[in-house]
mmCIF file of C-alpha atoms in Angstrom:
data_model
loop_
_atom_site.group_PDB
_atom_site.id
_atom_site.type_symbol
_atom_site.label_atom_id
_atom_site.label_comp_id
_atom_site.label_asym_id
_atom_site.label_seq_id
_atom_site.Cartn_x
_atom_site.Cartn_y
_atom_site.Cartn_z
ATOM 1 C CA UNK A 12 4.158 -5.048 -15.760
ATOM 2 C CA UNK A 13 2.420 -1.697 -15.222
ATOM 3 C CA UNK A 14 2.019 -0.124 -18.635
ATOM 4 C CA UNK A 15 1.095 3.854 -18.943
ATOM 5 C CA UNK A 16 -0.501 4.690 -21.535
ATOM 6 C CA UNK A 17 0.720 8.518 -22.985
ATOM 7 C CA UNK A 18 -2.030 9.393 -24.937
ATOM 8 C CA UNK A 19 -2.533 12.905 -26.648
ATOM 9 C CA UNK A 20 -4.133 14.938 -23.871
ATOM 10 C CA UNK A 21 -2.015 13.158 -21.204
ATOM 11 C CA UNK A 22 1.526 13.230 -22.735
ATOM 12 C CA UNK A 23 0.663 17.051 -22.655
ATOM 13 C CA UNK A 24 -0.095 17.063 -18.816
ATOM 14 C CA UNK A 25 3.446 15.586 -17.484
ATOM 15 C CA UNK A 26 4.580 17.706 -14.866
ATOM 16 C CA UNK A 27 6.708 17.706 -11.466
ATOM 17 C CA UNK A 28 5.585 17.911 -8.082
ATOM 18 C CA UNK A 29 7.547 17.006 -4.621
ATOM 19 C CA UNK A 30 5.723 15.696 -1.964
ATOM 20 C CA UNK A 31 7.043 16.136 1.909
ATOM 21 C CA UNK A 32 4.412 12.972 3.136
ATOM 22 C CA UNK A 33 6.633 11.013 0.981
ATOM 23 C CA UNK A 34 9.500 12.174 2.424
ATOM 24 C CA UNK A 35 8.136 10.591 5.998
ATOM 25 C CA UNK A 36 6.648 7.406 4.805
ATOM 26 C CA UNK A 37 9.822 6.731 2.539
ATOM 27 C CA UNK A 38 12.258 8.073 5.628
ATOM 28 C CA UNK A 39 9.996 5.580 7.809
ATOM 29 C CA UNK A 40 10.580 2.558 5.593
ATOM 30 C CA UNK A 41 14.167 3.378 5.486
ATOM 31 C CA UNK A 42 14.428 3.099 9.563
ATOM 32 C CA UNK A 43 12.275 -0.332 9.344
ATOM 33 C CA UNK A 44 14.945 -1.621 6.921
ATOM 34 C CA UNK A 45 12.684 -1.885 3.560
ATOM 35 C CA UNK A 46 14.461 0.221 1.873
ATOM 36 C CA UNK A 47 18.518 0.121 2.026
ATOM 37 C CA UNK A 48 21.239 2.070 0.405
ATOM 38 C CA UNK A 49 24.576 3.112 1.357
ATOM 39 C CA UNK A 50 23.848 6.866 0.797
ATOM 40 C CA UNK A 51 21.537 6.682 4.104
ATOM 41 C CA UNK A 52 24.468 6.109 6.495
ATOM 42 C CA UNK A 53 25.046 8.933 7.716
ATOM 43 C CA UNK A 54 21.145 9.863 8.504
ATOM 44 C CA UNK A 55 20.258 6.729 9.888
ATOM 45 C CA UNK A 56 23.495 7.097 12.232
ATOM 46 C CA UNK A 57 21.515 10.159 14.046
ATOM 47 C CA UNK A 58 18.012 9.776 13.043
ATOM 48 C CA UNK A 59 17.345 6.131 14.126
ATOM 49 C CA UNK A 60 17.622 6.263 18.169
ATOM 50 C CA UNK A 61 15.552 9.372 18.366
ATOM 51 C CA UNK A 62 13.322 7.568 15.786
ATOM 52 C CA UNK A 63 12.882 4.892 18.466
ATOM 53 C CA UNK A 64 11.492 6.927 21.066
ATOM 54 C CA UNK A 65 8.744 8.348 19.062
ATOM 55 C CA UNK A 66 5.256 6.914 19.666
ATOM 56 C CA UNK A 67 4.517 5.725 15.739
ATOM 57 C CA UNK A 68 3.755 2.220 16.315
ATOM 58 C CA UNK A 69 0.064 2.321 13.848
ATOM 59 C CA UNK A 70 2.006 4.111 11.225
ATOM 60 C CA UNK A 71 5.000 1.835 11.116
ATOM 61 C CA UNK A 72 2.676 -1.107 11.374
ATOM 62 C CA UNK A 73 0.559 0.293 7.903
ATOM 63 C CA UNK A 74 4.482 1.022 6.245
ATOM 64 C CA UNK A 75 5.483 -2.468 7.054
ATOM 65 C CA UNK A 76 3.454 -3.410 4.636
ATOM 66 C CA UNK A 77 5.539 -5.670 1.231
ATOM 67 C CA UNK A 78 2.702 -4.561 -1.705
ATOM 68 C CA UNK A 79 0.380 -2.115 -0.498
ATOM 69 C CA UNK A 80 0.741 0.745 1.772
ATOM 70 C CA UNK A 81 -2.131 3.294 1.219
ATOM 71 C CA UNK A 82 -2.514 6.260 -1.099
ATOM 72 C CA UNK A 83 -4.552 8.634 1.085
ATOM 73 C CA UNK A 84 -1.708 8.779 3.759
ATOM 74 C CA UNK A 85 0.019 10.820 1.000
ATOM 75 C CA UNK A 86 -2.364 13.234 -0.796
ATOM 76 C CA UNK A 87 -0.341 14.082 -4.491
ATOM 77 C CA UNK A 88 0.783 17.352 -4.379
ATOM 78 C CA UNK A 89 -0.164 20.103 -6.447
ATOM 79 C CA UNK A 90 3.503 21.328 -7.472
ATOM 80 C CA UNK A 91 7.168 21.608 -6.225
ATOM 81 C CA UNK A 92 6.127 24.366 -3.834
ATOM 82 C CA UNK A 93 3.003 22.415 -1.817
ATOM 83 C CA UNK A 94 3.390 22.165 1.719
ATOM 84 C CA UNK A 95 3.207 19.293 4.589
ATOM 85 C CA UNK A 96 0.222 21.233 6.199
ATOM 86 C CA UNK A 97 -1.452 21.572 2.636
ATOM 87 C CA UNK A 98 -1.030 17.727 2.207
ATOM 88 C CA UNK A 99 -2.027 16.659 6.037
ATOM 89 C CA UNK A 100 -4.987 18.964 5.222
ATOM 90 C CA UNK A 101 -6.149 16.730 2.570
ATOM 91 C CA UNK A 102 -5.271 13.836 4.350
ATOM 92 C CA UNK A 103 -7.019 14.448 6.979
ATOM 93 C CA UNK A 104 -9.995 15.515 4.176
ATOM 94 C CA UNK A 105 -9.852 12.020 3.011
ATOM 95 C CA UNK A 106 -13.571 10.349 3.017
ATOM 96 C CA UNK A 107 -13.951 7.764 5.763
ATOM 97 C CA UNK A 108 -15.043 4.768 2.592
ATOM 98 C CA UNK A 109 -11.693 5.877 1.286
ATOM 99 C CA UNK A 110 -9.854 5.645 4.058
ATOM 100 C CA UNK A 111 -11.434 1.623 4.574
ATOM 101 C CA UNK A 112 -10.741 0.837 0.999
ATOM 102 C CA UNK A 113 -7.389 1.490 1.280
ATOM 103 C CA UNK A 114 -6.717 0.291 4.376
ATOM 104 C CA UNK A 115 -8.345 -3.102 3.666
ATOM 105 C CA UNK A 116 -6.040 -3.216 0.308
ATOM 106 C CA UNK A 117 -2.755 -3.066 3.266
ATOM 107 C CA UNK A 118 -1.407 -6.556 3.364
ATOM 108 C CA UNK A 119 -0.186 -6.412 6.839
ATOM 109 C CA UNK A 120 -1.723 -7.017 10.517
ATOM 110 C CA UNK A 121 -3.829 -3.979 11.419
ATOM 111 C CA UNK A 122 -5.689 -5.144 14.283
ATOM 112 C CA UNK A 123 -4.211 -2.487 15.789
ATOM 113 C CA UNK A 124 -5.725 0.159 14.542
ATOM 114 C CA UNK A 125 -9.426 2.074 15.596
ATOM 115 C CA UNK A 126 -12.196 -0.121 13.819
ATOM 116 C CA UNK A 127 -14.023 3.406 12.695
ATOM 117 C CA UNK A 128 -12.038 4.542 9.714
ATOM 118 C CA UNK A 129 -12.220 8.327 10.476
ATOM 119 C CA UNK A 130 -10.417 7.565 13.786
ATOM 120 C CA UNK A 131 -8.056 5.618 11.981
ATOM 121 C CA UNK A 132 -7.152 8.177 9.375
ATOM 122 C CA UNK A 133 -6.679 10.848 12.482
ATOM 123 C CA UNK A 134 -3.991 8.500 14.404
ATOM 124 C CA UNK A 135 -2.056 8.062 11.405
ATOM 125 C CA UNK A 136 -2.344 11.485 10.185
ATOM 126 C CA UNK A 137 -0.858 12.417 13.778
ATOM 127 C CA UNK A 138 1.284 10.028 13.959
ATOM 128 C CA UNK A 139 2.923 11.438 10.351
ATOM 129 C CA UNK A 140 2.916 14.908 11.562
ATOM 130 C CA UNK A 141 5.032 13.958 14.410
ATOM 131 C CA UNK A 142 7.403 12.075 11.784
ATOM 132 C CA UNK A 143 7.697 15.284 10.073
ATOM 133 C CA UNK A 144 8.561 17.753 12.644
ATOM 134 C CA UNK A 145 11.053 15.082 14.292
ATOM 135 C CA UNK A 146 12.667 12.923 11.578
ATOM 136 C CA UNK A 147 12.496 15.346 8.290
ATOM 137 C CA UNK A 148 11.581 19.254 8.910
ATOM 138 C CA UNK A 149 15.309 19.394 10.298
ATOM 139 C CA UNK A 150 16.411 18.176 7.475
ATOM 140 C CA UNK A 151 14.215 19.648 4.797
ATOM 141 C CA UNK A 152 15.700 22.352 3.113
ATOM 142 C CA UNK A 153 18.712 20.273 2.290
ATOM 143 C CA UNK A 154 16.159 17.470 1.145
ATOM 144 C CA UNK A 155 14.296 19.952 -0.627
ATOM 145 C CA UNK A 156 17.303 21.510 -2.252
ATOM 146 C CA UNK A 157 18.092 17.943 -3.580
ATOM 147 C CA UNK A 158 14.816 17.054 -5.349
ATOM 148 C CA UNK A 159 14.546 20.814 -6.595
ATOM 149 C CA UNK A 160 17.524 19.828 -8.620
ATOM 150 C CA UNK A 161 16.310 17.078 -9.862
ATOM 151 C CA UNK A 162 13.290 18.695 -11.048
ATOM 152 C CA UNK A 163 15.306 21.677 -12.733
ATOM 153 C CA UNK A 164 17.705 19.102 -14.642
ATOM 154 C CA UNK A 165 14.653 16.899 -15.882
ATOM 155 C CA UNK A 166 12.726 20.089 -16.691
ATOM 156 C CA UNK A 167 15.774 21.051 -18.945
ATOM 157 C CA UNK A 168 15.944 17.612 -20.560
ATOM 158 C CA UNK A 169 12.406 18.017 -21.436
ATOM 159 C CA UNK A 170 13.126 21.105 -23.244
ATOM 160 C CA UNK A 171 15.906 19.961 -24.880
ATOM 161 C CA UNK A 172 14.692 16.380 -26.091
ATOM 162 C CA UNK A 173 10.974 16.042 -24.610
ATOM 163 C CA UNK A 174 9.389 13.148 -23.136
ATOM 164 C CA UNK A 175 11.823 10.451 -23.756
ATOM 165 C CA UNK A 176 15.074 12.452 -22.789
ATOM 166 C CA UNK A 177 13.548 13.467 -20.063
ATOM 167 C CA UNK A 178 12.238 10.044 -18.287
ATOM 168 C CA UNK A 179 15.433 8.310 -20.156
ATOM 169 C CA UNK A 180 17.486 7.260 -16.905
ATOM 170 C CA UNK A 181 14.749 7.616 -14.160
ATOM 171 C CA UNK A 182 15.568 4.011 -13.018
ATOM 172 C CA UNK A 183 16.306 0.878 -14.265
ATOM 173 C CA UNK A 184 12.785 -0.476 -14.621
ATOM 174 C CA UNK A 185 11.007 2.068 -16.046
ATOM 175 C CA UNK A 186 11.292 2.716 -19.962
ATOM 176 C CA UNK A 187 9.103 4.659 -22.860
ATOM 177 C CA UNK A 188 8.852 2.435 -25.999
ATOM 178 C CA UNK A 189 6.527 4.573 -28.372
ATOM 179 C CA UNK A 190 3.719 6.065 -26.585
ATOM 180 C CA UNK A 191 3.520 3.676 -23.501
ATOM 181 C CA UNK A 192 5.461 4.247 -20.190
ATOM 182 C CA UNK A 193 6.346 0.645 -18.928
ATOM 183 C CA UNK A 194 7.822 -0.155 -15.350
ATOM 184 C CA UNK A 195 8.792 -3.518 -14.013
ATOM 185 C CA UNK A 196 6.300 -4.684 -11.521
ATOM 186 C CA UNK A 197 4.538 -7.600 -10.135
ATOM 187 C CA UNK A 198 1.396 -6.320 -10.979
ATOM 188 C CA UNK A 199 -0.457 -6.129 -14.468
ATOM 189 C CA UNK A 200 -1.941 -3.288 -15.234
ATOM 190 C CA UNK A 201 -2.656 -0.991 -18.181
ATOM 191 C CA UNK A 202 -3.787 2.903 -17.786
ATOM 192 C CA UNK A 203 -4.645 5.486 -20.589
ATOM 193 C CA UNK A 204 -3.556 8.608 -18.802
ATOM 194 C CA UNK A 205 -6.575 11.104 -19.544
ATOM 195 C CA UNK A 206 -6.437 14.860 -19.021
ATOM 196 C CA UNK A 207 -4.716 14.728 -15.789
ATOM 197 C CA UNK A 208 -1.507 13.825 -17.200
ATOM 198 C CA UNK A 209 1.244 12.091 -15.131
ATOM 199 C CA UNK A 210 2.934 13.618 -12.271
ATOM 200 C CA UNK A 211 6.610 12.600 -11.632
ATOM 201 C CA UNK A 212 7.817 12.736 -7.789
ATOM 202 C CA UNK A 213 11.124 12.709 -6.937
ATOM 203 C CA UNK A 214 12.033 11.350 -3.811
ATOM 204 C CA UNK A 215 15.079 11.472 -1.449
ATOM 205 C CA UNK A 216 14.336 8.425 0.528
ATOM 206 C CA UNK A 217 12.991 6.258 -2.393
ATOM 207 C CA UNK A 218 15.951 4.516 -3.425
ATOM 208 C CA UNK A 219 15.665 1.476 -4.602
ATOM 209 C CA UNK A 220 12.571 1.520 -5.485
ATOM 210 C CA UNK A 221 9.761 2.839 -7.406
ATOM 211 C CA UNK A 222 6.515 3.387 -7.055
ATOM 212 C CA UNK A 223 3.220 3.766 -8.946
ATOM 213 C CA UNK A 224 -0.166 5.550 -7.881
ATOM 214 C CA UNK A 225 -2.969 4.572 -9.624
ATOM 215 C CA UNK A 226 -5.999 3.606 -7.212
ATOM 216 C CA UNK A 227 -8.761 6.279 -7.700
ATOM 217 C CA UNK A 228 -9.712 8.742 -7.082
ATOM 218 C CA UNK A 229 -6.065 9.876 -6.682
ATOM 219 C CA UNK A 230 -3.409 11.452 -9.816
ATOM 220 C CA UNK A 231 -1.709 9.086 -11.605
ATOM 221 C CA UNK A 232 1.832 9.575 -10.022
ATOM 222 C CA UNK A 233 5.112 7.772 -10.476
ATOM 223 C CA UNK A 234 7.358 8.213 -7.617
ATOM 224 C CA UNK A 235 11.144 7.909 -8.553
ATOM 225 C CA UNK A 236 14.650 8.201 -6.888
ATOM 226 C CA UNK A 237 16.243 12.138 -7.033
ATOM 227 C CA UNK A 238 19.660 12.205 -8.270
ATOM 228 C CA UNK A 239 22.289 13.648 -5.760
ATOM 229 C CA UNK A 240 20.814 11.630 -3.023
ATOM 230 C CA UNK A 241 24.651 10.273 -2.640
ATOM 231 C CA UNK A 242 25.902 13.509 -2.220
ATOM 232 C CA UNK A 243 23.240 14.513 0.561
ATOM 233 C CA UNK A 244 25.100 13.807 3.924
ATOM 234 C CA UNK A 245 28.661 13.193 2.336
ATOM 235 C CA UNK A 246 31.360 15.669 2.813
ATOM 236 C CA UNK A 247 32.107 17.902 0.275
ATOM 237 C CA UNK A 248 35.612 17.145 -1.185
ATOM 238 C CA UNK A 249 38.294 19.435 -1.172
ATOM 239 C CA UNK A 250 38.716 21.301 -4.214
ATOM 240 C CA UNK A 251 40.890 20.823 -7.191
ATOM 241 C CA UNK A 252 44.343 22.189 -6.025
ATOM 242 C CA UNK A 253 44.792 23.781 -9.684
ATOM 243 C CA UNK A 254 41.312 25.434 -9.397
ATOM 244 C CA UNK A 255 42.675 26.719 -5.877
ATOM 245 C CA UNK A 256 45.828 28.447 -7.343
ATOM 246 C CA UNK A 257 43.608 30.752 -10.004
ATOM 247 C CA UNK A 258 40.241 31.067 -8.026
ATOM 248 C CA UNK A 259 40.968 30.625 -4.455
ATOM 249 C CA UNK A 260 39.667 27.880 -2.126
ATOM 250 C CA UNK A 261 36.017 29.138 -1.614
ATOM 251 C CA UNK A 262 34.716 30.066 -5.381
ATOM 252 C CA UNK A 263 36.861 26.640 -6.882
ATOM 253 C CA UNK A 264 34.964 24.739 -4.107
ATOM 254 C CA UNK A 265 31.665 26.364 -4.995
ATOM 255 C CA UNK A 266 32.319 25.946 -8.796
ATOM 256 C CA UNK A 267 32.616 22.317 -7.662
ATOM 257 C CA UNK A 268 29.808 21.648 -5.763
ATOM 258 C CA UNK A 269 27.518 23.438 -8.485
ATOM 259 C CA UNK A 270 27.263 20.179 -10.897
ATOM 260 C CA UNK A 271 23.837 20.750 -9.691
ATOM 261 C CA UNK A 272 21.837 24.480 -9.319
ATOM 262 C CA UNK A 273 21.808 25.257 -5.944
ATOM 263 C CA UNK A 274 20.615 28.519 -4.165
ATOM 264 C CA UNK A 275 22.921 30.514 -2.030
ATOM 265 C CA UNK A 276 21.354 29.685 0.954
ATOM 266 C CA UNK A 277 21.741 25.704 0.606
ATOM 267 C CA UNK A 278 25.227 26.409 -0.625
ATOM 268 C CA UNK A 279 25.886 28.774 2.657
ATOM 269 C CA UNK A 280 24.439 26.084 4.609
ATOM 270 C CA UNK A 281 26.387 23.148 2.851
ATOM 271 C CA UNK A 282 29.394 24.543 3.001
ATOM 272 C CA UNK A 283 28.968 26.076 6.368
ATOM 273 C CA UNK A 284 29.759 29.781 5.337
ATOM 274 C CA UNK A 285 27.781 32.560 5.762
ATOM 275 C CA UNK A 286 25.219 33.908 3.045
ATOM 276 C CA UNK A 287 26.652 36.891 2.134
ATOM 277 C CA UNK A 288 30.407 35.232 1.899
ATOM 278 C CA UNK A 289 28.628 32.873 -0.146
ATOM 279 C CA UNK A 290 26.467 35.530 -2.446
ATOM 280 C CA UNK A 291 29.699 37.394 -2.852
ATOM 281 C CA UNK A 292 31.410 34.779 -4.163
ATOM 282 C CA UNK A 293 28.793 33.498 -6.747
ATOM 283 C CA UNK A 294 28.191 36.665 -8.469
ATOM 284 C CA UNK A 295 31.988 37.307 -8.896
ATOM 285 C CA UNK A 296 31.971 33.753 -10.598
ATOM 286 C CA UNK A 297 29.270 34.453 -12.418
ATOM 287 C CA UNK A 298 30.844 37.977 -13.779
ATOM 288 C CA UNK A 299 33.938 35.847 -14.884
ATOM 289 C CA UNK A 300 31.145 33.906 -17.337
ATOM 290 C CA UNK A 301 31.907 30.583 -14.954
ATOM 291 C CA UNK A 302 28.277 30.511 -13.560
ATOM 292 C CA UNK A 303 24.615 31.763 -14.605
ATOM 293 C CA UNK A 304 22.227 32.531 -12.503
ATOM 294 C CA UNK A 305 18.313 31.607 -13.285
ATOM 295 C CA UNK A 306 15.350 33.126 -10.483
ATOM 296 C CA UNK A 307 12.277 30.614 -9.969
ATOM 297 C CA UNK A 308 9.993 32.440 -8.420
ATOM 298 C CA UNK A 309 11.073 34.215 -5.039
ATOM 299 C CA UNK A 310 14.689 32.012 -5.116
ATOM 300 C CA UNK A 311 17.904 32.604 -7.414
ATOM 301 C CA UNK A 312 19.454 29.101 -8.316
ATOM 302 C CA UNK A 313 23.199 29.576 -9.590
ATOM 303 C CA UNK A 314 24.595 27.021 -12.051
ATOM 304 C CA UNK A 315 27.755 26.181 -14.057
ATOM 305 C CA UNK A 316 28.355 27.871 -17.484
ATOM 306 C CA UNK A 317 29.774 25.704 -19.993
ATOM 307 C CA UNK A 318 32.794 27.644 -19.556
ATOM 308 C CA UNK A 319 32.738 26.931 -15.649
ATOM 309 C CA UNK A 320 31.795 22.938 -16.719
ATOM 310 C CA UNK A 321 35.309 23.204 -18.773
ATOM 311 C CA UNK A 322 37.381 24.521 -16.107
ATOM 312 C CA UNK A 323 36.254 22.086 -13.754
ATOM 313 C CA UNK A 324 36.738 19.563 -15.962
ATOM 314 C CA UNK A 325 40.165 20.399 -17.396
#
């Protein structure tokens, strides 16, 4: 059992952060088969010939890993805006005794790899940014879109009901009794979170598990399924014929889909419409009082009114 200790200073610091390494090591561990769930179908279907032919042999080698599989090959990000060349940046910063540590922690044959850590660190740090551009930048701003979503819905639960609402159905083995965070794990370990605070990572290609970061000199972090990850590749289904007959097929669709804020430009490319059909559409719904629309920073996320929540539901 890994127990987190929230004290004073670091229940204050929890925060949200999405990290695209993670994206590539968990996408990676989904193509070797360690982590399986039905919701990766349709990916897999397309992404695992063309994964074949890529020369990541080191990398899947360190990811094949059962316990340990390296902290420094995913730097925690600063926020939900950081960047895969901020993070391979500060990979690639990663001190060589760092690198060894954490490669001599990996509990699976690297033999493979160059003796001198440095070198070591490069070929992996290559061989990730060639995962990326291949196997996830296609694919990111749907990804993205996903754990954005997750962080806006937790955010709000955090507001309305702090802490414990918030982390209350993150997964199955992680729960808050009192001040300690507690998640299921082979290992035994207890942590006083100090003025760094926690950062939560949602992840797309986590499912099922979860993970903990706690080797220093790295954040604590707690890596965690998104919600919506179901919904990713699916189609979308065909709108409620009643909804149809009052708003037409496009807005009752979009009021649909919007159980989750979403931009227009995910929604335009979700639904395969163009932008401005889509914009059009969401601020008439939102004149009618069925959607509100929220800005965080440079992007305007539209979401269901409790009004629109009601006529979906009815």
């Amino acid at each position: 059992m890994i127990e987190l200790v929230l004290t004073a200073t670091g229940a204050q610091r929890l925060r949200f952060a999405i990290s695209p390494l993670e994206e590539v090591l968990g996408a990676i561990q989904v193509l070797e088969g360690a982590r399986r769930h039905p919701a990766y179908g349709p990916w897999l279907s397309t992404a695992a010939e063309h994964a074949r032919t890529l020369p990541l042999t080191e990398l899947r080698t360190v990811l094949g890993a059962t316990r340990y599989i390296t902290e420094f090959l995913s730097p925690p990000p600063q926020g939900p805006r950081t960047t895969v060349d901020a993070q391979l940046a500060e990979l690639r910063r990663t001190p060589p005794e760092q690198v060894a540590l954490e490669l001599a922690m990996v509990d699976a044959d690297l033999s493979g790899l160059p003796e001198d850590p440095a070198r070591a660190r490069d070929l992996l740090g290559d061989q990730l940014e060639l995962a990326w551009h291949e196997l996830i930048e296609p694919q990111w701003p749907r990804l993205h879109e996903v754990l954005a979503a997750d962080i806006d819905h937790r955010t709000r639960r955090l507001g309305e009901g702090g802490i414990e609402l918030a982390l209350a159905d993150l997964h199955s083995r992680v729960k808050l009794t009192g001040d300690v965070l507690t998640v299921e794990s082979a290992a035994r370990s207890r942590t006083a979170l100090d003025e760094r605070g926690l950062l939560l990572l949602p992840s797309v290609f986590a499912w099922p598990k979860i993970g903990v970061i706690l080797v220093p000199p790295w954040q604590p972090s707690l890596l965690y399924p998104a919600r919506g990850v179901a919904r990713l590749w699916g189609p979308s289904r065909d709108p409620d014929p009643r909804l149809v007959a009052v708003l037409g097929r496009t807005r009752a669709l979009l009021l649909q889909v919007l159980a989750e804020p979403s931009t227009t430009t995910a929604l335009a490319r979700r639904l395969g419409l163009a932008p401005a059909t889509v914009s059009g559409h969401l601020r008439a719904l939102a004149g009618a009082g069925l959607l509100a629309a929220t800005r965080h920073g440079r992007s305007v996320r539209y979401a269901r009114t409790r009004l629109g929540a009601d006529l979906v539901g009815a």
